[in-house]
Amino acid sequence: QPVLTQPPSSSASPGESARLTCTLPSDINVATYNIYWYQQKPGSPPRYLLYYYSDSDQGQGSGVPSRFSGSKDASANTGILLISGLQSEDEADYYCMIWPSNVVFGGGTKLTVL
Amino acid sequence: QVQLVQSGAEVKKPGASVKLSCKASGYTFTTYAMHWVRQAPGQRLEWMGWINADNGDSKYSQKFQGRVTITTDTSASTAYMELSSLRFEDTAVYYCARAGTVTAGTVTTSPFGYWGQGTLVTVSS
């Protein structure tokens, strides 16, 4: 079972941007897969935010603001979630996911909006 | 609107089994796969397996192989997840989630766009 590595925590101030990363193991090429991102707040199920494959193949979840966006860093074999114009309501846990043959979630990043 | 409504909380003893349900509404049940994901207290999301609601084919995480069974009752638009030989570390919130569109028996990956509310399973002696 592959492991997706996410930093356990990240913080930024309101109005700033947060860049959350999801690093794939070296034997899985990030360019090959959709990277899905989910937001989870305490006591609630995860909420689908978006997926990113490439600039021409990406999608936003229903009702998800455009200040949430995805990208990849091929050199680091990493998927990226960028949240611009941070708001206090963005404080949550964020999980990445891939779906090769089986579904794999990352360990999650707790985002604190200071 | 799409809804996934899960059964209520369970308390089980070690070694017992638990069977959870997830009733879907607002879409044609057999056109999507249904997954089960669990989350132990304060821990990460953990994918358990999924079922093609059209033909009943299922696939499980290697971690749970042999202990988990996912089934459906298409007449009731309901998916079930049974976990056996429960251990203390199986204490978690269990979610069903809809993902993967089914066309001609084949599942195409798609986001986990809809989730159930979660069912807390507590394993305690």
Tab-separated table of C-alpha atoms in Angstrom:
chain	number	residue	atom	x	y	z
A	1	GLN	CA	0.000	0.000	0.000
A	2	PRO	CA	1.688	3.268	-1.069
A	3	VAL	CA	2.065	6.087	1.413
A	4	LEU	CA	1.246	9.699	0.595
A	5	THR	CA	3.224	12.063	2.783
A	6	GLN	CA	1.662	15.270	4.030
A	7	PRO	CA	3.172	17.639	6.601
A	8	PRO	CA	1.219	17.183	9.840
A	9	SER	CA	0.608	20.880	10.281
A	10	SER	CA	0.733	24.224	8.548
A	11	SER	CA	-0.248	27.729	9.525
A	12	ALA	CA	-0.823	31.077	7.896
A	13	SER	CA	-2.586	34.335	8.631
A	14	PRO	CA	-5.927	35.481	7.256
A	15	GLY	CA	-5.585	36.895	3.770
A	16	GLU	CA	-2.348	35.026	3.104
A	17	SER	CA	-1.936	31.888	1.013
A	18	ALA	CA	-1.362	28.358	2.231
A	19	ARG	CA	0.475	25.775	0.136
A	20	LEU	CA	-0.215	22.218	1.246
A	21	THR	CA	1.837	19.399	-0.201
A	22	CYS	CA	1.282	15.701	-0.813
A	23	THR	CA	4.384	13.734	-1.770
A	24	LEU	CA	4.035	10.429	-3.550
A	25	PRO	CA	6.498	7.556	-3.119
A	26	SER	CA	9.231	7.409	-5.716
A	27	ASP	CA	7.723	4.391	-7.459
A	28	ILE	CA	4.488	6.258	-8.236
A	29	ASN	CA	4.761	9.084	-10.747
A	30	VAL	CA	2.613	12.052	-9.777
A	31	ALA	CA	2.142	12.887	-13.440
A	32	THR	CA	0.162	9.693	-13.898
A	33	TYR	CA	-2.601	10.277	-11.398
A	34	ASN	CA	-5.418	12.586	-10.445
A	35	ILE	CA	-4.685	14.116	-7.066
A	36	TYR	CA	-7.872	14.589	-5.081
A	37	TRP	CA	-8.135	16.973	-2.125
A	38	TYR	CA	-10.579	16.891	0.756
A	39	GLN	CA	-11.278	19.210	3.663
A	40	GLN	CA	-12.461	17.890	7.010
A	41	LYS	CA	-13.662	19.866	9.988
A	42	PRO	CA	-14.120	18.348	13.449
A	43	GLY	CA	-17.158	16.148	13.782
A	44	SER	CA	-17.949	16.190	10.068
A	45	PRO	CA	-17.243	13.885	7.159
A	46	PRO	CA	-14.685	15.005	4.608
A	47	ARG	CA	-15.735	17.435	1.909
A	48	TYR	CA	-14.478	17.040	-1.636
A	49	LEU	CA	-12.600	20.149	-2.779
A	50	LEU	CA	-11.033	19.457	-6.166
A	51	TYR	CA	-8.917	17.208	-8.287
A	52	TYR	CA	-5.868	18.072	-10.338
A	53	TYR	CA	-4.300	16.100	-13.135
A	54	SER	CA	-2.969	18.863	-15.339
A	55	ASP	CA	-3.772	22.459	-16.169
A	56	SER	CA	-6.161	21.193	-18.835
A	57	ASP	CA	-7.667	18.433	-16.697
A	58	GLN	CA	-8.787	19.582	-13.304
A	59	GLY	CA	-12.082	20.047	-11.550
A	60	GLN	CA	-13.624	21.888	-8.649
A	61	GLY	CA	-16.104	20.401	-6.240
A	62	SER	CA	-19.582	21.811	-6.143
A	63	GLY	CA	-19.657	25.113	-4.302
A	64	VAL	CA	-15.901	25.162	-3.676
A	65	PRO	CA	-14.493	28.681	-4.009
A	66	SER	CA	-11.994	29.368	-6.761
A	67	ARG	CA	-9.409	30.402	-4.176
A	68	PHE	CA	-8.809	26.657	-3.723
A	69	SER	CA	-6.648	25.367	-6.551
A	70	GLY	CA	-4.416	22.437	-7.346
A	71	SER	CA	-1.137	21.875	-9.069
A	72	LYS	CA	1.782	19.462	-9.238
A	73	ASP	CA	5.525	19.715	-8.819
A	74	ALA	CA	6.852	16.926	-10.977
A	75	SER	CA	10.428	17.440	-9.833
A	76	ALA	CA	9.347	16.715	-6.255
A	77	ASN	CA	6.749	14.095	-7.211
A	78	THR	CA	4.264	16.169	-5.245
A	79	GLY	CA	0.685	17.300	-5.503
A	80	ILE	CA	-0.122	20.762	-4.181
A	81	LEU	CA	-3.238	22.410	-2.799
A	82	LEU	CA	-3.070	26.195	-2.805
A	83	ILE	CA	-5.522	28.173	-0.742
A	84	SER	CA	-5.387	31.888	-1.415
A	85	GLY	CA	-7.000	34.659	0.599
A	86	LEU	CA	-7.172	32.496	3.707
A	87	GLN	CA	-10.232	32.834	5.875
A	88	SER	CA	-10.803	31.631	9.410
A	89	GLU	CA	-13.290	29.062	8.087
A	90	ASP	CA	-10.465	27.390	6.147
A	91	GLU	CA	-9.024	26.074	9.392
A	92	ALA	CA	-9.421	22.320	8.994
A	93	ASP	CA	-7.643	19.088	8.178
A	94	TYR	CA	-6.789	18.563	4.519
A	95	TYR	CA	-6.276	15.152	2.943
A	96	CYS	CA	-4.917	14.219	-0.456
A	97	MET	CA	-5.902	11.022	-2.203
A	98	ILE	CA	-4.969	9.004	-5.244
A	99	TRP	CA	-6.754	6.054	-6.792
A	100	PRO	CA	-4.390	3.777	-8.706
A	101	SER	CA	-5.807	0.289	-8.241
A	102	ASN	CA	-6.777	0.896	-4.621
A	103	VAL	CA	-7.604	4.181	-2.949
A	104	VAL	CA	-4.891	5.783	-0.831
A	105	PHE	CA	-5.251	8.780	1.458
A	106	GLY	CA	-2.442	10.918	2.764
A	107	GLY	CA	-1.906	11.396	6.467
A	108	GLY	CA	-3.554	14.812	6.461
A	109	THR	CA	-2.370	18.332	7.234
A	110	LYS	CA	-3.922	20.377	10.005
A	111	LEU	CA	-4.166	23.948	8.743
A	112	THR	CA	-4.310	26.655	11.360
A	113	VAL	CA	-5.392	30.143	10.364
A	114	LEU	CA	-3.687	32.379	12.888
B	1	GLN	CA	-30.336	15.652	-3.818
B	2	VAL	CA	-27.888	12.856	-3.178
B	3	GLN	CA	-27.933	11.559	0.385
B	4	LEU	CA	-26.141	8.727	2.121
B	5	VAL	CA	-27.674	7.895	5.490
B	6	GLN	CA	-25.808	5.503	7.738
B	7	SER	CA	-26.990	3.325	10.590
B	8	GLY	CA	-26.504	4.252	14.211
B	9	ALA	CA	-23.638	3.867	16.614
B	10	GLU	CA	-22.549	0.401	17.729
B	11	VAL	CA	-20.748	-0.961	20.767
B	12	LYS	CA	-19.154	-4.362	20.322
B	13	LYS	CA	-16.916	-6.679	22.278
B	14	PRO	CA	-13.562	-7.842	20.957
B	15	GLY	CA	-13.934	-10.792	18.624
B	16	ALA	CA	-17.476	-9.865	17.603
B	17	SER	CA	-18.645	-8.670	14.197
B	18	VAL	CA	-20.427	-5.497	13.186
B	19	LYS	CA	-22.528	-4.808	10.110
B	20	LEU	CA	-23.176	-1.206	9.119
B	21	SER	CA	-25.599	0.085	6.538
B	22	CYS	CA	-25.605	3.043	4.175
B	23	LYS	CA	-28.875	3.941	2.452
B	24	ALA	CA	-28.515	5.984	-0.715
B	25	SER	CA	-31.074	8.275	-2.276
B	26	GLY	CA	-31.235	10.961	-4.929
B	27	TYR	CA	-29.499	8.993	-7.688
B	28	THR	CA	-29.602	5.650	-9.462
B	29	PHE	CA	-27.833	3.375	-6.997
B	30	THR	CA	-26.309	1.051	-9.568
B	31	THR	CA	-24.529	3.808	-11.493
B	32	TYR	CA	-21.856	4.362	-8.847
B	33	ALA	CA	-19.508	2.373	-6.682
B	34	MET	CA	-19.736	2.664	-2.919
B	35	HIS	CA	-16.695	2.842	-0.698
B	36	TRP	CA	-16.112	2.476	3.017
B	37	VAL	CA	-13.543	4.645	4.781
B	38	ARG	CA	-12.785	4.684	8.478
B	39	GLN	CA	-11.160	7.168	10.821
B	40	ALA	CA	-9.898	6.232	14.268
B	41	PRO	CA	-10.023	9.024	16.873
B	42	GLY	CA	-7.581	11.753	15.885
B	43	GLN	CA	-6.216	9.677	13.044
B	44	ARG	CA	-6.084	9.730	9.259
B	45	LEU	CA	-8.704	8.538	6.804
B	46	GLU	CA	-8.250	4.878	5.980
B	47	TRP	CA	-9.786	3.301	2.901
B	48	MET	CA	-11.284	-0.137	3.509
B	49	GLY	CA	-12.772	-1.195	0.198
B	50	TRP	CA	-15.447	-0.651	-2.395
B	51	ILE	CA	-18.194	-2.383	-4.289
B	52	ASN	CA	-19.493	-1.975	-7.796
B	53	ALA	CA	-23.154	-1.442	-7.034
B	54	ASP	CA	-24.090	-2.634	-10.514
B	55	ASN	CA	-22.568	-6.106	-10.522
B	56	GLY	CA	-21.523	-6.596	-6.903
B	57	ASP	CA	-17.796	-6.897	-7.594
B	58	SER	CA	-15.827	-5.784	-4.548
B	59	LYS	CA	-12.249	-4.927	-3.758
B	60	TYR	CA	-10.661	-4.572	-0.360
B	61	SER	CA	-7.613	-2.979	1.174
B	62	GLN	CA	-4.988	-5.580	1.900
B	63	LYS	CA	-5.079	-4.486	5.536
B	64	PHE	CA	-8.679	-5.637	5.937
B	65	GLN	CA	-8.705	-8.575	3.524
B	66	GLY	CA	-10.369	-11.536	5.161
B	67	ARG	CA	-12.108	-9.458	7.824
B	68	VAL	CA	-14.268	-7.101	5.767
B	69	THR	CA	-17.200	-7.821	3.477
B	70	ILE	CA	-19.020	-5.158	1.500
B	71	THR	CA	-22.378	-5.986	-0.021
B	72	THR	CA	-25.377	-4.230	-1.479
B	73	ASP	CA	-29.130	-4.627	-1.632
B	74	THR	CA	-29.955	-2.864	-4.873
B	75	SER	CA	-33.694	-3.128	-4.251
B	76	ALA	CA	-33.188	-1.027	-1.132
B	77	SER	CA	-30.395	1.170	-2.539
B	78	THR	CA	-28.340	0.203	0.471
B	79	ALA	CA	-24.737	-0.789	0.931
B	80	TYR	CA	-23.441	-2.781	3.882
B	81	MET	CA	-20.046	-3.231	5.448
B	82	GLU	CA	-19.372	-6.092	7.811
B	83	LEU	CA	-16.157	-6.205	9.824
B	84	SER	CA	-15.388	-9.344	11.789
B	85	SER	CA	-12.980	-10.343	14.557
B	86	LEU	CA	-13.181	-6.867	16.015
B	87	ARG	CA	-10.204	-5.501	17.963
B	88	PHE	CA	-9.899	-2.504	20.252
B	89	GLU	CA	-8.078	-0.659	17.457
B	90	ASP	CA	-11.133	-0.986	15.210
B	91	THR	CA	-12.785	1.720	17.300
B	92	ALA	CA	-13.428	4.409	14.722
B	93	VAL	CA	-15.970	6.374	12.763
B	94	TYR	CA	-16.892	4.469	9.624
B	95	TYR	CA	-18.020	6.382	6.547
B	96	CYS	CA	-19.610	5.263	3.331
B	97	ALA	CA	-18.798	7.407	0.317
B	98	ARG	CA	-19.945	7.415	-3.265
B	99	ALA	CA	-17.206	7.422	-5.883
B	100	GLY	CA	-16.540	5.792	-9.205
B	101	THR	CA	-19.045	5.913	-12.012
B	102	VAL	CA	-20.242	2.576	-13.364
B	103	THR	CA	-20.658	2.182	-17.109
B	104	ALA	CA	-21.153	-1.195	-18.763
B	105	GLY	CA	-19.901	-2.881	-15.631
B	106	THR	CA	-16.674	-0.906	-15.502
B	107	VAL	CA	-15.879	1.570	-12.741
B	108	THR	CA	-14.224	4.834	-13.746
B	109	THR	CA	-12.487	6.752	-11.000
B	110	SER	CA	-14.265	9.851	-9.791
B	111	PRO	CA	-14.125	11.963	-6.632
B	112	PHE	CA	-15.604	10.940	-3.320
B	113	GLY	CA	-18.255	13.574	-3.822
B	114	TYR	CA	-20.809	12.390	-1.297
B	115	TRP	CA	-20.252	10.959	2.165
B	116	GLY	CA	-22.485	9.480	4.792
B	117	GLN	CA	-22.652	11.119	8.188
B	118	GLY	CA	-20.472	8.442	9.738
B	119	THR	CA	-21.125	5.646	12.228
B	120	LEU	CA	-19.134	5.361	15.424
B	121	VAL	CA	-18.127	1.822	16.251
B	122	THR	CA	-16.701	1.334	19.723
B	123	VAL	CA	-14.943	-1.910	20.580
B	124	SER	CA	-14.872	-2.339	24.313
B	125	SER	CA	-14.820	-5.200	26.749
